[in-house]
Amino acid sequence: MNGDGLLVAVDSRVHRIPAQVKIVALFVFVLAVVSTPASAFWAFGLYAGMLVAAVVVARLPGLVVSRRLAVETPFIVFALVLPFVATGPRIDVLGLELSQSGVLGAWNVLAKGTLGVVAAILLSATTAPRDLLAGLERLRLPSTLVAILSFMIRYLSVVSDDLQRMRIARESRGYTGGRAGHLKAVAGGVGALFVRSFERGERVHLAMRSRGYTGRMPTLSDQGATSAQWLEGLTISLVAVLIAVAVRVSGL
């Protein structure tokens, strides 16, 4: 993992929007999508169209977005199973007898899950980790939580490197995996990694205290967002809210 995390380093209007604006926009958009009834197919089509437009404006490669969509694989599996196990009236689809409520439920999971994941990918791919933390700080997230998140981002790669070295060490000693008897070795490695990470955290904390740390991290950023930036960043989210309200009012 590099220092930029999931950031796709290109220059676009979406990248230049302050992080706090994009965080609020993601939250509002997801709320609008979740509150939309599954039967409003046209509304989900509009949501998807707006997200695709945002991805294009952000200049994100389609291959990167599609690869990161793999994170929703468990939801896809659940959605595919749902029409077969749900109860209620049955319908015939391509020779298969499926639950009518299960089909609608599967669509609900797939549509809302995919839209939410794409929106999250858009945020992570256009915002550096440090900017995300600064945005959370600007939104008045508790400073202790921001500090925890910053340490997690900083040391995630360190712990990942430790895990990789332990894997290489196991394999160099004849470990091949795939058998139940090897679980003991894996469990021992996980325990050793936990102890090593805990001790590293203690050393880091003592080093910070010796350098004047008082329990509060320095402010990451004091740069706010202008009214124009808020309006630009929240455009899609506000349109999504209007669509969700229109669906509720019209009952379509």
GROMACS .gro file of C-alpha atoms in nm:
model
  252
    1MET     CA    1   0.000   0.000   0.000
    2ASN     CA    2   0.141   0.340  -0.088
    3GLY     CA    3   0.105   0.662   0.104
    4ASP     CA    4  -0.189   0.772  -0.109
    5GLY     CA    5  -0.401   0.469  -0.027
    6LEU     CA    6  -0.677   0.422  -0.287
    7LEU     CA    7  -0.628   0.763  -0.448
    8VAL     CA    8  -0.617   0.777  -0.828
    9ALA     CA    9  -0.376   1.063  -0.884
   10VAL     CA   10  -0.525   1.267  -1.168
   11ASP     CA   11  -0.637   1.627  -1.184
   12SER     CA   12  -1.013   1.676  -1.206
   13ARG     CA   13  -1.285   1.898  -1.071
   14VAL     CA   14  -1.397   1.621  -0.836
   15HIS     CA   15  -1.044   1.584  -0.696
   16ARG     CA   16  -1.029   1.957  -0.621
   17ILE     CA   17  -1.350   1.959  -0.415
   18PRO     CA   18  -1.264   1.976  -0.040
   19ALA     CA   19  -1.286   1.644   0.141
   20GLN     CA   20  -1.549   1.756   0.393
   21VAL     CA   21  -1.783   1.846   0.107
   22LYS     CA   22  -1.740   1.505  -0.056
   23ILE     CA   23  -1.797   1.325   0.276
   24VAL     CA   24  -2.125   1.507   0.334
   25ALA     CA   25  -2.224   1.451  -0.029
   26LEU     CA   26  -2.163   1.076   0.006
   27PHE     CA   27  -2.368   1.060   0.325
   28VAL     CA   28  -2.663   1.251   0.175
   29PHE     CA   29  -2.655   1.052  -0.150
   30VAL     CA   30  -2.656   0.717   0.030
   31LEU     CA   31  -2.946   0.828   0.250
   32ALA     CA   32  -3.144   0.927  -0.061
   33VAL     CA   33  -3.073   0.594  -0.230
   34VAL     CA   34  -3.157   0.386   0.077
   35SER     CA   35  -3.486   0.571   0.132
   36THR     CA   36  -3.602   0.505  -0.226
   37PRO     CA   37  -3.846   0.211  -0.262
   38ALA     CA   38  -3.708  -0.081  -0.460
   39SER     CA   39  -4.000  -0.065  -0.704
   40ALA     CA   40  -3.897   0.282  -0.831
   41PHE     CA   41  -3.676   0.147  -1.107
   42TRP     CA   42  -3.656   0.477  -1.293
   43ALA     CA   43  -3.513   0.649  -0.984
   44PHE     CA   44  -3.227   0.399  -0.959
   45GLY     CA   45  -3.157   0.451  -1.327
   46LEU     CA   46  -3.119   0.825  -1.262
   47TYR     CA   47  -2.894   0.761  -0.961
   48ALA     CA   48  -2.674   0.534  -1.170
   49GLY     CA   49  -2.657   0.789  -1.451
   50MET     CA   50  -2.546   1.064  -1.212
   51LEU     CA   51  -2.275   0.840  -1.063
   52VAL     CA   52  -2.146   0.746  -1.409
   53ALA     CA   53  -2.130   1.116  -1.498
   54ALA     CA   54  -1.937   1.186  -1.177
   55VAL     CA   55  -1.691   0.905  -1.252
   56VAL     CA   56  -1.636   1.045  -1.601
   57VAL     CA   57  -1.581   1.398  -1.467
   58ALA     CA   58  -1.338   1.256  -1.208
   59ARG     CA   59  -1.147   1.085  -1.493
   60LEU     CA   60  -1.140   0.752  -1.312
   61PRO     CA   61  -1.044   0.450  -1.527
   62GLY     CA   62  -1.336   0.212  -1.571
   63LEU     CA   63  -1.110  -0.085  -1.500
   64VAL     CA   64  -1.015   0.057  -1.159
   65VAL     CA   65  -1.379   0.111  -1.063
   66SER     CA   66  -1.483  -0.236  -1.182
   67ARG     CA   67  -1.201  -0.402  -0.989
   68ARG     CA   68  -1.291  -0.222  -0.669
   69LEU     CA   69  -1.653  -0.324  -0.714
   70ALA     CA   70  -1.539  -0.676  -0.623
   71VAL     CA   71  -1.578  -0.572  -0.260
   72GLU     CA   72  -1.955  -0.621  -0.293
   73THR     CA   73  -1.923  -0.986  -0.400
   74PRO     CA   74  -2.084  -1.116  -0.075
   75PHE     CA   75  -2.389  -0.896  -0.139
   76ILE     CA   76  -2.414  -1.029  -0.495
   77VAL     CA   77  -2.403  -1.389  -0.371
   78PHE     CA   78  -2.671  -1.314  -0.113
   79ALA     CA   79  -2.889  -1.143  -0.375
   80LEU     CA   80  -2.860  -1.439  -0.613
   81VAL     CA   81  -2.967  -1.683  -0.341
   82LEU     CA   82  -3.253  -1.472  -0.208
   83PRO     CA   83  -3.511  -1.546  -0.484
   84PHE     CA   84  -3.473  -1.922  -0.420
   85VAL     CA   85  -3.505  -1.915  -0.041
   86ALA     CA   86  -3.759  -1.637   0.016
   87THR     CA   87  -4.123  -1.724   0.082
   88GLY     CA   88  -4.439  -1.586  -0.070
   89PRO     CA   89  -4.599  -1.602  -0.415
   90ARG     CA   90  -4.387  -1.770  -0.683
   91ILE     CA   91  -4.321  -1.653  -1.038
   92ASP     CA   92  -4.162  -1.828  -1.335
   93VAL     CA   93  -3.841  -1.670  -1.467
   94LEU     CA   94  -3.659  -1.849  -1.751
   95GLY     CA   95  -3.803  -2.180  -1.635
   96LEU     CA   96  -3.706  -2.122  -1.271
   97GLU     CA   97  -3.968  -2.090  -0.998
   98LEU     CA   98  -3.865  -1.792  -0.789
   99SER     CA   99  -4.015  -1.599  -0.501
  100GLN     CA  100  -4.169  -1.274  -0.617
  101SER     CA  101  -4.068  -1.093  -0.298
  102GLY     CA  102  -3.725  -1.254  -0.321
  103VAL     CA  103  -3.667  -1.119  -0.672
  104LEU     CA  104  -3.762  -0.768  -0.559
  105GLY     CA  105  -3.546  -0.806  -0.251
  106ALA     CA  106  -3.250  -0.921  -0.461
  107TRP     CA  107  -3.293  -0.618  -0.687
  108ASN     CA  108  -3.311  -0.396  -0.379
  109VAL     CA  109  -2.983  -0.534  -0.240
  110LEU     CA  110  -2.801  -0.522  -0.574
  111ALA     CA  111  -2.917  -0.175  -0.677
  112LYS     CA  112  -2.864   0.002  -0.346
  113GLY     CA  113  -2.547  -0.189  -0.262
  114THR     CA  114  -2.386  -0.119  -0.599
  115LEU     CA  115  -2.477   0.250  -0.594
  116GLY     CA  116  -2.341   0.288  -0.242
  117VAL     CA  117  -2.017   0.108  -0.326
  118VAL     CA  118  -1.961   0.315  -0.643
  119ALA     CA  119  -2.021   0.635  -0.447
  120ALA     CA  120  -1.768   0.522  -0.184
  121ILE     CA  121  -1.518   0.432  -0.458
  122LEU     CA  122  -1.564   0.778  -0.605
  123LEU     CA  123  -1.479   0.934  -0.267
  124SER     CA  124  -1.176   0.715  -0.195
  125ALA     CA  125  -1.036   0.745  -0.548
  126THR     CA  126  -1.053   1.126  -0.554
  127THR     CA  127  -0.941   1.203  -0.197
  128ALA     CA  128  -0.605   1.132  -0.034
  129PRO     CA  129  -0.619   0.967   0.313
  130ARG     CA  130  -0.473   1.275   0.481
  131ASP     CA  131  -0.736   1.495   0.314
  132LEU     CA  132  -1.009   1.258   0.431
  133LEU     CA  133  -0.886   1.290   0.789
  134ALA     CA  134  -0.868   1.666   0.755
  135GLY     CA  135  -1.223   1.667   0.619
  136LEU     CA  136  -1.349   1.461   0.913
  137GLU     CA  137  -1.172   1.703   1.144
  138ARG     CA  138  -1.341   1.998   0.972
  139LEU     CA  139  -1.675   1.822   1.027
  140ARG     CA  140  -1.603   1.820   1.402
  141LEU     CA  141  -1.544   1.447   1.435
  142PRO     CA  142  -1.397   1.381   1.784
  143SER     CA  143  -1.022   1.447   1.777
  144THR     CA  144  -0.948   1.115   1.948
  145LEU     CA  145  -1.123   0.924   1.670
  146VAL     CA  146  -0.939   1.124   1.404
  147ALA     CA  147  -0.609   1.040   1.576
  148ILE     CA  148  -0.697   0.669   1.583
  149LEU     CA  149  -0.786   0.674   1.214
  150SER     CA  150  -0.463   0.855   1.126
  151PHE     CA  151  -0.254   0.597   1.311
  152MET     CA  152  -0.449   0.316   1.147
  153ILE     CA  153  -0.377   0.455   0.799
  154ARG     CA  154  -0.012   0.517   0.885
  155TYR     CA  155   0.059   0.173   1.030
  156LEU     CA  156  -0.166  -0.042   0.814
  157SER     CA  157   0.113  -0.078   0.559
  158VAL     CA  158   0.364  -0.154   0.836
  159VAL     CA  159   0.149  -0.435   0.976
  160SER     CA  160   0.084  -0.561   0.623
  161ASP     CA  161   0.460  -0.579   0.562
  162ASP     CA  162   0.504  -0.775   0.887
  163LEU     CA  163   0.236  -1.017   0.773
  164GLN     CA  164   0.408  -1.063   0.438
  165ARG     CA  165   0.744  -1.134   0.603
  166MET     CA  166   0.583  -1.389   0.835
  167ARG     CA  167   0.424  -1.563   0.536
  168ILE     CA  168   0.760  -1.583   0.360
  169ALA     CA  169   0.922  -1.718   0.678
  170ARG     CA  170   0.655  -1.992   0.710
  171GLU     CA  171   0.692  -2.098   0.348
  172SER     CA  172   1.072  -2.107   0.373
  173ARG     CA  173   1.030  -2.361   0.654
  174GLY     CA  174   0.812  -2.593   0.448
  175TYR     CA  175   0.464  -2.454   0.518
  176THR     CA  176   0.231  -2.514   0.223
  177GLY     CA  177  -0.113  -2.455   0.374
  178GLY     CA  178  -0.437  -2.622   0.282
  179ARG     CA  179  -0.449  -2.867   0.572
  180ALA     CA  180  -0.628  -2.841   0.905
  181GLY     CA  181  -0.305  -2.922   1.090
  182HIS     CA  182  -0.151  -2.602   0.958
  183LEU     CA  183  -0.411  -2.386   1.132
  184LYS     CA  184  -0.201  -2.397   1.448
  185ALA     CA  185   0.090  -2.231   1.268
  186VAL     CA  186  -0.139  -1.965   1.121
  187ALA     CA  187  -0.299  -1.898   1.459
  188GLY     CA  188   0.045  -1.867   1.618
  189GLY     CA  189   0.147  -1.618   1.351
  190VAL     CA  190  -0.164  -1.407   1.406
  191GLY     CA  191  -0.099  -1.403   1.781
  192ALA     CA  192   0.264  -1.303   1.730
  193LEU     CA  193   0.156  -1.027   1.491
  194PHE     CA  194  -0.090  -0.893   1.749
  195VAL     CA  195   0.173  -0.888   2.026
  196ARG     CA  196   0.428  -0.722   1.796
  197SER     CA  197   0.176  -0.456   1.689
  198PHE     CA  198   0.074  -0.389   2.049
  199GLU     CA  199   0.436  -0.346   2.158
  200ARG     CA  200   0.503  -0.118   1.862
  201GLY     CA  201   0.205   0.095   1.964
  202GLU     CA  202   0.344   0.125   2.319
  203ARG     CA  203   0.684   0.235   2.186
  204VAL     CA  204   0.528   0.488   1.950
  205HIS     CA  205   0.315   0.630   2.233
  206LEU     CA  206   0.619   0.667   2.461
  207ALA     CA  207   0.814   0.833   2.180
  208MET     CA  208   0.530   1.079   2.122
  209ARG     CA  209   0.499   1.158   2.493
  210SER     CA  210   0.871   1.228   2.512
  211ARG     CA  211   0.826   1.481   2.231
  212GLY     CA  212   0.545   1.672   2.403
  213TYR     CA  213   0.233   1.483   2.292
  214THR     CA  214  -0.058   1.583   2.517
  215GLY     CA  215  -0.331   1.358   2.374
  216ARG     CA  216  -0.437   1.587   2.090
  217MET     CA  217  -0.295   1.575   1.739
  218PRO     CA  218  -0.201   1.897   1.557
  219THR     CA  219  -0.471   2.033   1.329
  220LEU     CA  220  -0.436   1.867   0.991
  221SER     CA  221  -0.591   2.151   0.794
  222ASP     CA  222  -0.760   2.482   0.862
  223GLN     CA  223  -0.878   2.529   0.504
  224GLY     CA  224  -1.254   2.550   0.473
  225ALA     CA  225  -1.479   2.521   0.170
  226THR     CA  226  -1.642   2.809  -0.011
  227SER     CA  227  -2.013   2.832  -0.080
  228ALA     CA  228  -1.947   2.759  -0.447
  229GLN     CA  229  -1.755   2.442  -0.356
  230TRP     CA  230  -2.035   2.324  -0.130
  231LEU     CA  231  -2.290   2.385  -0.404
  232GLU     CA  232  -2.079   2.207  -0.666
  233GLY     CA  233  -2.001   1.912  -0.441
  234LEU     CA  234  -2.358   1.861  -0.321
  235THR     CA  235  -2.528   1.899  -0.660
  236ILE     CA  236  -2.568   1.526  -0.728
  237SER     CA  237  -2.669   1.454  -0.369
  238LEU     CA  238  -2.934   1.726  -0.365
  239VAL     CA  239  -3.074   1.604  -0.696
  240ALA     CA  240  -3.085   1.252  -0.549
  241VAL     CA  241  -3.279   1.385  -0.250
  242LEU     CA  242  -3.529   1.554  -0.484
  243ILE     CA  243  -3.573   1.226  -0.675
  244ALA     CA  244  -3.628   1.032  -0.351
  245VAL     CA  245  -3.884   1.288  -0.232
  246ALA     CA  246  -4.061   1.279  -0.571
  247VAL     CA  247  -4.085   0.899  -0.551
  248ARG     CA  248  -4.234   0.919  -0.202
  249VAL     CA  249  -4.482   1.192  -0.293
  250SER     CA  250  -4.594   1.043  -0.624
  251GLY     CA  251  -4.591   0.682  -0.504
  252LEU     CA  252  -4.436   0.568  -0.832
   0.00000   0.00000   0.00000
